[in-house]
Amino acid sequence: LHYTITVKNTGNVYIGSVVVTDPGADSGSIAYVSGDTNSDGRLDPTETWIYSATHTSTQGELNSGSFANTATVTGVPAGGNLNPASGSETVPALQLPSWTVTKVAAEPNFDQAGDVLHYTISVDNTGNVYISNVIVTDPGADPGSLVYVSGDNGDNRLDPDEIWVYTATHTVTQGNLDAGYYQNTAIARGTPAGGILPQASGTEEVPALQLPAFSLTKTASESIFDNAGD
């Protein structure tokens, strides 16, 4: 963020020893630009001095939705009393929450009822603010098999660029084999620091290796025959 700080002498005597401070500005970034028209180092009546400053935004400021800071000027007047003057500015953050869910099966296919499919579910924060209260569901997973594995830095929030990894399983049924594939979807829901965040989902389809086969055996009750009409 690039700031312009304007200091104007609205009184009737000069002000010396002018100092501008801003605790929210980047270290060393406050710089005098112009305004001392007679170069006497004093802020004369009606003179306006211009300063510039910068602030490098942080993730916390994005999460909070804005950054506010205050510049303060102090000085010594030629006479009388002069209190410090200040000016504040608030810059809103453009919060852009977004995320993706990817689901991948370890097995390329299945061929028996009772086979177990092993899934890896990755939830990636692709936005610029954190997401809290993250809940991942998968109605097709075996009950109790969907578990968090890794990715959180310990704050229990899905931060920008973090990827949380979950695992889950599904036990194949005869119906899955007969259908020729098994498809299921993992869904993530959460609350962003700001903005609107729809749920995200990832779907994986695993084909069935269908191996139809049957046999026919024919057996006569009689071991021999010996008459026409038998």
C-alpha positions as a LaTeX table, in Angstrom:
\begin{tabular}{lrrr}
\hline
Residue & $x$ (\AA) & $y$ (\AA) & $z$ (\AA) \\
\hline
Leu1 & 0.00 & 0.00 & 0.00 \\
His2 & 1.37 & 3.41 & $-0.99$ \\
Tyr3 & 0.38 & 6.43 & 1.09 \\
Thr4 & 0.58 & 10.17 & 0.59 \\
Ile5 & 0.72 & 12.10 & 3.86 \\
Thr6 & $-0.05$ & 15.81 & 3.70 \\
Val7 & 0.96 & 18.16 & 6.52 \\
Lys8 & $-0.41$ & 21.71 & 6.26 \\
Asn9 & 0.33 & 24.71 & 8.48 \\
Thr10 & $-3.07$ & 26.28 & 9.08 \\
Gly11 & $-1.81$ & 28.66 & 11.74 \\
Asn12 & $-0.05$ & 32.05 & 11.62 \\
Val13 & 3.48 & 31.12 & 12.79 \\
Tyr14 & 6.07 & 28.73 & 11.50 \\
Ile15 & 6.54 & 25.22 & 12.91 \\
Gly16 & 10.02 & 23.83 & 13.27 \\
Ser17 & 11.37 & 20.36 & 14.07 \\
Val18 & 8.55 & 18.71 & 12.12 \\
Val19 & 8.50 & 14.92 & 12.57 \\
Val20 & 6.02 & 12.56 & 10.91 \\
Thr21 & 5.55 & 9.07 & 12.32 \\
Asp22 & 3.37 & 6.13 & 11.39 \\
Pro23 & 3.77 & 2.89 & 13.37 \\
Gly24 & 1.90 & 1.01 & 10.65 \\
Ala25 & 4.28 & 2.07 & 7.87 \\
Asp26 & 7.09 & $-0.16$ & 6.69 \\
Ser27 & 10.30 & 0.54 & 8.54 \\
Gly28 & 12.16 & 3.43 & 6.93 \\
Ser29 & 9.50 & 4.05 & 4.31 \\
Ile30 & 8.30 & 7.48 & 5.48 \\
Ala31 & 10.02 & 10.06 & 3.30 \\
Tyr32 & 9.67 & 13.78 & 2.76 \\
Val33 & 8.73 & 14.54 & $-0.86$ \\
Ser34 & 8.07 & 18.25 & $-1.33$ \\
Gly35 & 6.52 & 21.44 & 0.05 \\
Asp36 & 9.31 & 23.38 & 1.79 \\
Thr37 & 9.20 & 26.06 & $-0.88$ \\
Asn38 & 11.85 & 28.30 & 0.62 \\
Ser39 & 14.02 & 25.43 & 1.88 \\
Asp40 & 14.27 & 26.87 & 5.38 \\
Gly41 & 13.42 & 23.61 & 7.10 \\
Arg42 & 10.37 & 25.19 & 8.71 \\
Leu43 & 6.72 & 24.57 & 7.95 \\
Asp44 & 5.65 & 28.14 & 7.26 \\
Pro45 & 2.06 & 29.38 & 7.40 \\
Thr46 & 0.01 & 28.08 & 4.42 \\
Glu47 & 2.84 & 25.71 & 3.41 \\
Thr48 & 1.89 & 22.07 & 2.74 \\
Trp49 & 4.54 & 19.41 & 3.06 \\
Ile50 & 4.09 & 16.08 & 1.33 \\
Tyr51 & 5.43 & 12.77 & 2.59 \\
Ser52 & 5.15 & 9.27 & 1.22 \\
Ala53 & 5.06 & 5.92 & 3.00 \\
Thr54 & 4.32 & 2.27 & 2.28 \\
His55 & 2.85 & $-0.67$ & 4.14 \\
Thr56 & 3.26 & $-4.31$ & 3.15 \\
Ser57 & 0.03 & $-6.13$ & 3.87 \\
Thr58 & $-0.06$ & $-9.31$ & 5.93 \\
Gln59 & $-2.21$ & $-12.41$ & 5.86 \\
Gly60 & $-3.80$ & $-11.30$ & 9.11 \\
Glu61 & $-4.96$ & $-8.06$ & 7.49 \\
Leu62 & $-6.48$ & $-9.98$ & 4.58 \\
Asn63 & $-8.27$ & $-12.22$ & 7.06 \\
Ser64 & $-9.57$ & $-9.25$ & 9.05 \\
Gly65 & $-10.88$ & $-7.53$ & 5.93 \\
Ser66 & $-9.05$ & $-4.20$ & 6.15 \\
Phe67 & $-5.94$ & $-2.35$ & 7.30 \\
Ala68 & $-6.13$ & 0.89 & 9.27 \\
Asn69 & $-3.19$ & 3.02 & 10.36 \\
Thr70 & $-2.56$ & 6.54 & 11.57 \\
Ala71 & 0.14 & 9.08 & 10.74 \\
Thr72 & 1.05 & 11.62 & 13.41 \\
Val73 & 2.98 & 14.87 & 13.07 \\
Thr74 & 4.73 & 16.74 & 15.86 \\
Gly75 & 6.58 & 20.03 & 15.76 \\
Val76 & 7.72 & 23.10 & 17.67 \\
Pro77 & 5.86 & 26.32 & 16.86 \\
Ala78 & 7.46 & 29.76 & 16.87 \\
Gly79 & 5.15 & 30.58 & 19.74 \\
Gly80 & 2.11 & 29.28 & 21.54 \\
Asn81 & 1.16 & 25.68 & 22.10 \\
Leu82 & 0.82 & 23.03 & 19.37 \\
Asn83 & $-0.65$ & 19.61 & 19.94 \\
Pro84 & 0.28 & 16.73 & 17.63 \\
Ala85 & $-1.98$ & 16.27 & 14.60 \\
Ser86 & $-2.95$ & 12.95 & 13.05 \\
Gly87 & $-4.66$ & 11.47 & 10.04 \\
Ser88 & $-5.97$ & 7.91 & 9.62 \\
Glu89 & $-6.69$ & 5.79 & 6.59 \\
Thr90 & $-8.50$ & 2.45 & 6.29 \\
Val91 & $-7.98$ & 0.34 & 3.17 \\
Pro92 & $-10.41$ & $-2.56$ & 2.68 \\
Ala93 & $-9.16$ & $-6.01$ & 1.70 \\
Leu94 & $-10.63$ & $-7.76$ & $-1.32$ \\
Gln95 & $-11.30$ & $-11.14$ & 0.24 \\
Leu96 & $-11.47$ & $-13.90$ & $-2.37$ \\
Pro97 & $-12.12$ & $-17.26$ & $-0.71$ \\
Ser98 & $-11.89$ & $-20.34$ & $-2.92$ \\
Trp99 & $-10.90$ & $-23.98$ & $-2.63$ \\
Thr100 & $-10.79$ & $-27.31$ & $-4.44$ \\
Val101 & $-11.31$ & $-30.93$ & $-3.48$ \\
Thr102 & $-9.50$ & $-33.75$ & $-5.26$ \\
Lys103 & $-10.29$ & $-37.41$ & $-4.69$ \\
Val104 & $-8.04$ & $-40.21$ & $-5.95$ \\
Ala105 & $-8.37$ & $-43.98$ & $-5.55$ \\
Ala106 & $-5.26$ & $-46.07$ & $-5.05$ \\
Glu107 & $-6.79$ & $-48.99$ & $-6.98$ \\
Pro108 & $-7.19$ & $-48.74$ & $-10.77$ \\
Asn109 & $-10.13$ & $-51.18$ & $-10.73$ \\
Phe110 & $-11.89$ & $-53.88$ & $-8.71$ \\
Asp111 & $-13.13$ & $-57.38$ & $-9.55$ \\
Gln112 & $-14.67$ & $-58.90$ & $-6.42$ \\
Ala113 & $-17.38$ & $-58.01$ & $-3.98$ \\
Gly114 & $-15.57$ & $-57.27$ & $-0.73$ \\
Asp115 & $-12.61$ & $-55.59$ & $-2.42$ \\
Val116 & $-11.64$ & $-52.40$ & $-0.55$ \\
Leu117 & $-10.98$ & $-49.14$ & $-2.41$ \\
His118 & $-8.56$ & $-46.73$ & $-0.69$ \\
Tyr119 & $-9.05$ & $-43.01$ & $-1.34$ \\
Thr120 & $-6.90$ & $-39.94$ & $-0.75$ \\
Ile121 & $-8.92$ & $-36.71$ & $-0.48$ \\
Ser122 & $-7.04$ & $-33.40$ & $-0.78$ \\
Val123 & $-8.63$ & $-30.09$ & 0.23 \\
Asp124 & $-6.65$ & $-27.12$ & $-1.13$ \\
Asn125 & $-7.22$ & $-23.48$ & $-0.11$ \\
Thr126 & $-6.74$ & $-21.62$ & $-3.40$ \\
Gly127 & $-8.08$ & $-18.29$ & $-2.07$ \\
Asn128 & $-6.51$ & $-15.44$ & $-0.08$ \\
Val129 & $-8.19$ & $-15.87$ & 3.32 \\
Tyr130 & $-8.40$ & $-18.72$ & 5.81 \\
Ile131 & $-11.31$ & $-21.17$ & 6.01 \\
Ser132 & $-12.47$ & $-22.39$ & 9.41 \\
Asn133 & $-14.95$ & $-25.04$ & 10.54 \\
Val134 & $-13.86$ & $-27.33$ & 7.70 \\
Ile135 & $-15.98$ & $-30.46$ & 7.44 \\
Val136 & $-15.38$ & $-33.17$ & 4.81 \\
Thr137 & $-18.08$ & $-35.76$ & 4.13 \\
Asp138 & $-18.40$ & $-38.69$ & 1.75 \\
Pro139 & $-21.67$ & $-40.62$ & 1.92 \\
Gly140 & $-20.16$ & $-43.43$ & $-0.15$ \\
Ala141 & $-17.25$ & $-44.07$ & 2.20 \\
Asp142 & $-17.35$ & $-46.90$ & 4.71 \\
Pro143 & $-18.75$ & $-45.65$ & 8.04 \\
Gly144 & $-15.99$ & $-44.19$ & 10.21 \\
Ser145 & $-13.32$ & $-44.56$ & 7.52 \\
Leu146 & $-13.02$ & $-40.89$ & 6.55 \\
Val147 & $-10.19$ & $-39.42$ & 8.66 \\
Tyr148 & $-7.94$ & $-36.35$ & 8.58 \\
Val149 & $-4.26$ & $-37.19$ & 8.00 \\
Ser150 & $-2.15$ & $-34.04$ & 7.63 \\
Gly151 & $-1.77$ & $-30.48$ & 6.37 \\
Asp152 & $-2.79$ & $-28.13$ & 9.21 \\
Asn153 & $-0.13$ & $-25.90$ & 10.78 \\
Gly154 & $-1.80$ & $-26.29$ & 14.15 \\
Asp155 & $-4.28$ & $-23.39$ & 14.09 \\
Asn156 & $-7.25$ & $-25.56$ & 12.99 \\
Arg157 & $-7.83$ & $-23.26$ & 10.01 \\
Leu158 & $-7.28$ & $-24.08$ & 6.35 \\
Asp159 & $-4.91$ & $-21.23$ & 5.50 \\
Pro160 & $-4.18$ & $-19.98$ & 1.97 \\
Asp161 & $-2.03$ & $-22.50$ & 0.08 \\
Glu162 & $-2.52$ & $-25.16$ & 2.75 \\
Ile163 & $-3.61$ & $-28.60$ & 1.58 \\
Trp164 & $-5.35$ & $-30.85$ & 4.07 \\
Val165 & $-5.22$ & $-34.57$ & 3.31 \\
Tyr166 & $-7.84$ & $-37.12$ & 4.32 \\
Thr167 & $-8.20$ & $-40.84$ & 3.66 \\
Ala168 & $-11.29$ & $-43.00$ & 3.26 \\
Thr169 & $-12.26$ & $-46.48$ & 2.10 \\
His170 & $-15.18$ & $-48.12$ & 0.33 \\
Thr171 & $-15.94$ & $-51.84$ & 0.39 \\
Val172 & $-17.14$ & $-53.02$ & $-3.01$ \\
Thr173 & $-20.59$ & $-54.58$ & $-3.27$ \\
Gln174 & $-22.01$ & $-56.99$ & $-5.84$ \\
Gly175 & $-24.12$ & $-54.10$ & $-7.10$ \\
Asn176 & $-20.97$ & $-52.10$ & $-7.81$ \\
Leu177 & $-19.56$ & $-55.03$ & $-9.81$ \\
Asp178 & $-22.80$ & $-55.46$ & $-11.75$ \\
Ala179 & $-22.94$ & $-51.72$ & $-12.53$ \\
Gly180 & $-19.44$ & $-51.83$ & $-14.00$ \\
Tyr181 & $-17.99$ & $-49.05$ & $-11.83$ \\
Tyr182 & $-18.19$ & $-47.33$ & $-8.47$ \\
Gln183 & $-18.40$ & $-43.55$ & $-8.22$ \\
Asn184 & $-18.60$ & $-41.43$ & $-5.11$ \\
Thr185 & $-18.04$ & $-37.79$ & $-4.14$ \\
Ala186 & $-16.31$ & $-36.10$ & $-1.24$ \\
Ile187 & $-17.73$ & $-32.73$ & $-0.18$ \\
Ala188 & $-16.02$ & $-29.97$ & 1.84 \\
Arg189 & $-17.87$ & $-27.24$ & 3.70 \\
Gly190 & $-16.37$ & $-24.39$ & 5.70 \\
Thr191 & $-16.55$ & $-20.77$ & 6.81 \\
Pro192 & $-14.20$ & $-18.24$ & 5.17 \\
Ala193 & $-12.71$ & $-15.26$ & 7.02 \\
Gly194 & $-14.71$ & $-13.10$ & 4.61 \\
Gly195 & $-16.60$ & $-13.31$ & 1.35 \\
Ile196 & $-18.77$ & $-16.15$ & 0.12 \\
Leu197 & $-17.52$ & $-19.73$ & $-0.19$ \\
Pro198 & $-19.61$ & $-22.44$ & $-1.87$ \\
Gln199 & $-19.00$ & $-26.03$ & $-0.90$ \\
Ala200 & $-16.35$ & $-27.84$ & $-2.94$ \\
Ser201 & $-16.46$ & $-31.43$ & $-4.13$ \\
Gly202 & $-14.28$ & $-34.04$ & $-5.77$ \\
Thr203 & $-15.51$ & $-37.19$ & $-7.48$ \\
Glu204 & $-13.68$ & $-40.42$ & $-8.32$ \\
Glu205 & $-14.94$ & $-43.25$ & $-10.51$ \\
Val206 & $-13.26$ & $-46.65$ & $-10.31$ \\
Pro207 & $-14.12$ & $-49.14$ & $-13.07$ \\
Ala208 & $-15.07$ & $-52.72$ & $-12.34$ \\
Leu209 & $-13.11$ & $-55.46$ & $-14.03$ \\
Gln210 & $-16.11$ & $-57.55$ & $-15.06$ \\
Leu211 & $-15.18$ & $-61.16$ & $-15.76$ \\
Pro212 & $-18.35$ & $-62.99$ & $-16.81$ \\
Ala213 & $-17.99$ & $-66.75$ & $-16.96$ \\
Phe214 & $-20.14$ & $-69.81$ & $-16.51$ \\
Ser215 & $-20.04$ & $-73.56$ & $-17.02$ \\
Leu216 & $-22.55$ & $-76.25$ & $-18.00$ \\
Thr217 & $-22.37$ & $-79.87$ & $-16.93$ \\
Lys218 & $-24.68$ & $-82.56$ & $-18.35$ \\
Thr219 & $-25.08$ & $-85.93$ & $-16.68$ \\
Ala220 & $-27.32$ & $-88.84$ & $-17.63$ \\
Ser221 & $-29.00$ & $-90.85$ & $-14.93$ \\
Glu222 & $-28.50$ & $-94.07$ & $-16.87$ \\
Ser223 & $-25.04$ & $-95.46$ & $-17.31$ \\
Ile224 & $-26.06$ & $-97.38$ & $-20.50$ \\
Phe225 & $-29.08$ & $-98.10$ & $-22.68$ \\
Asp226 & $-29.90$ & $-101.32$ & $-24.53$ \\
Asn227 & $-33.31$ & $-101.03$ & $-26.20$ \\
Ala228 & $-34.90$ & $-98.82$ & $-28.79$ \\
Gly229 & $-37.33$ & $-96.69$ & $-26.89$ \\
Asp230 & $-35.05$ & $-96.41$ & $-23.84$ \\
\hline
\end{tabular}
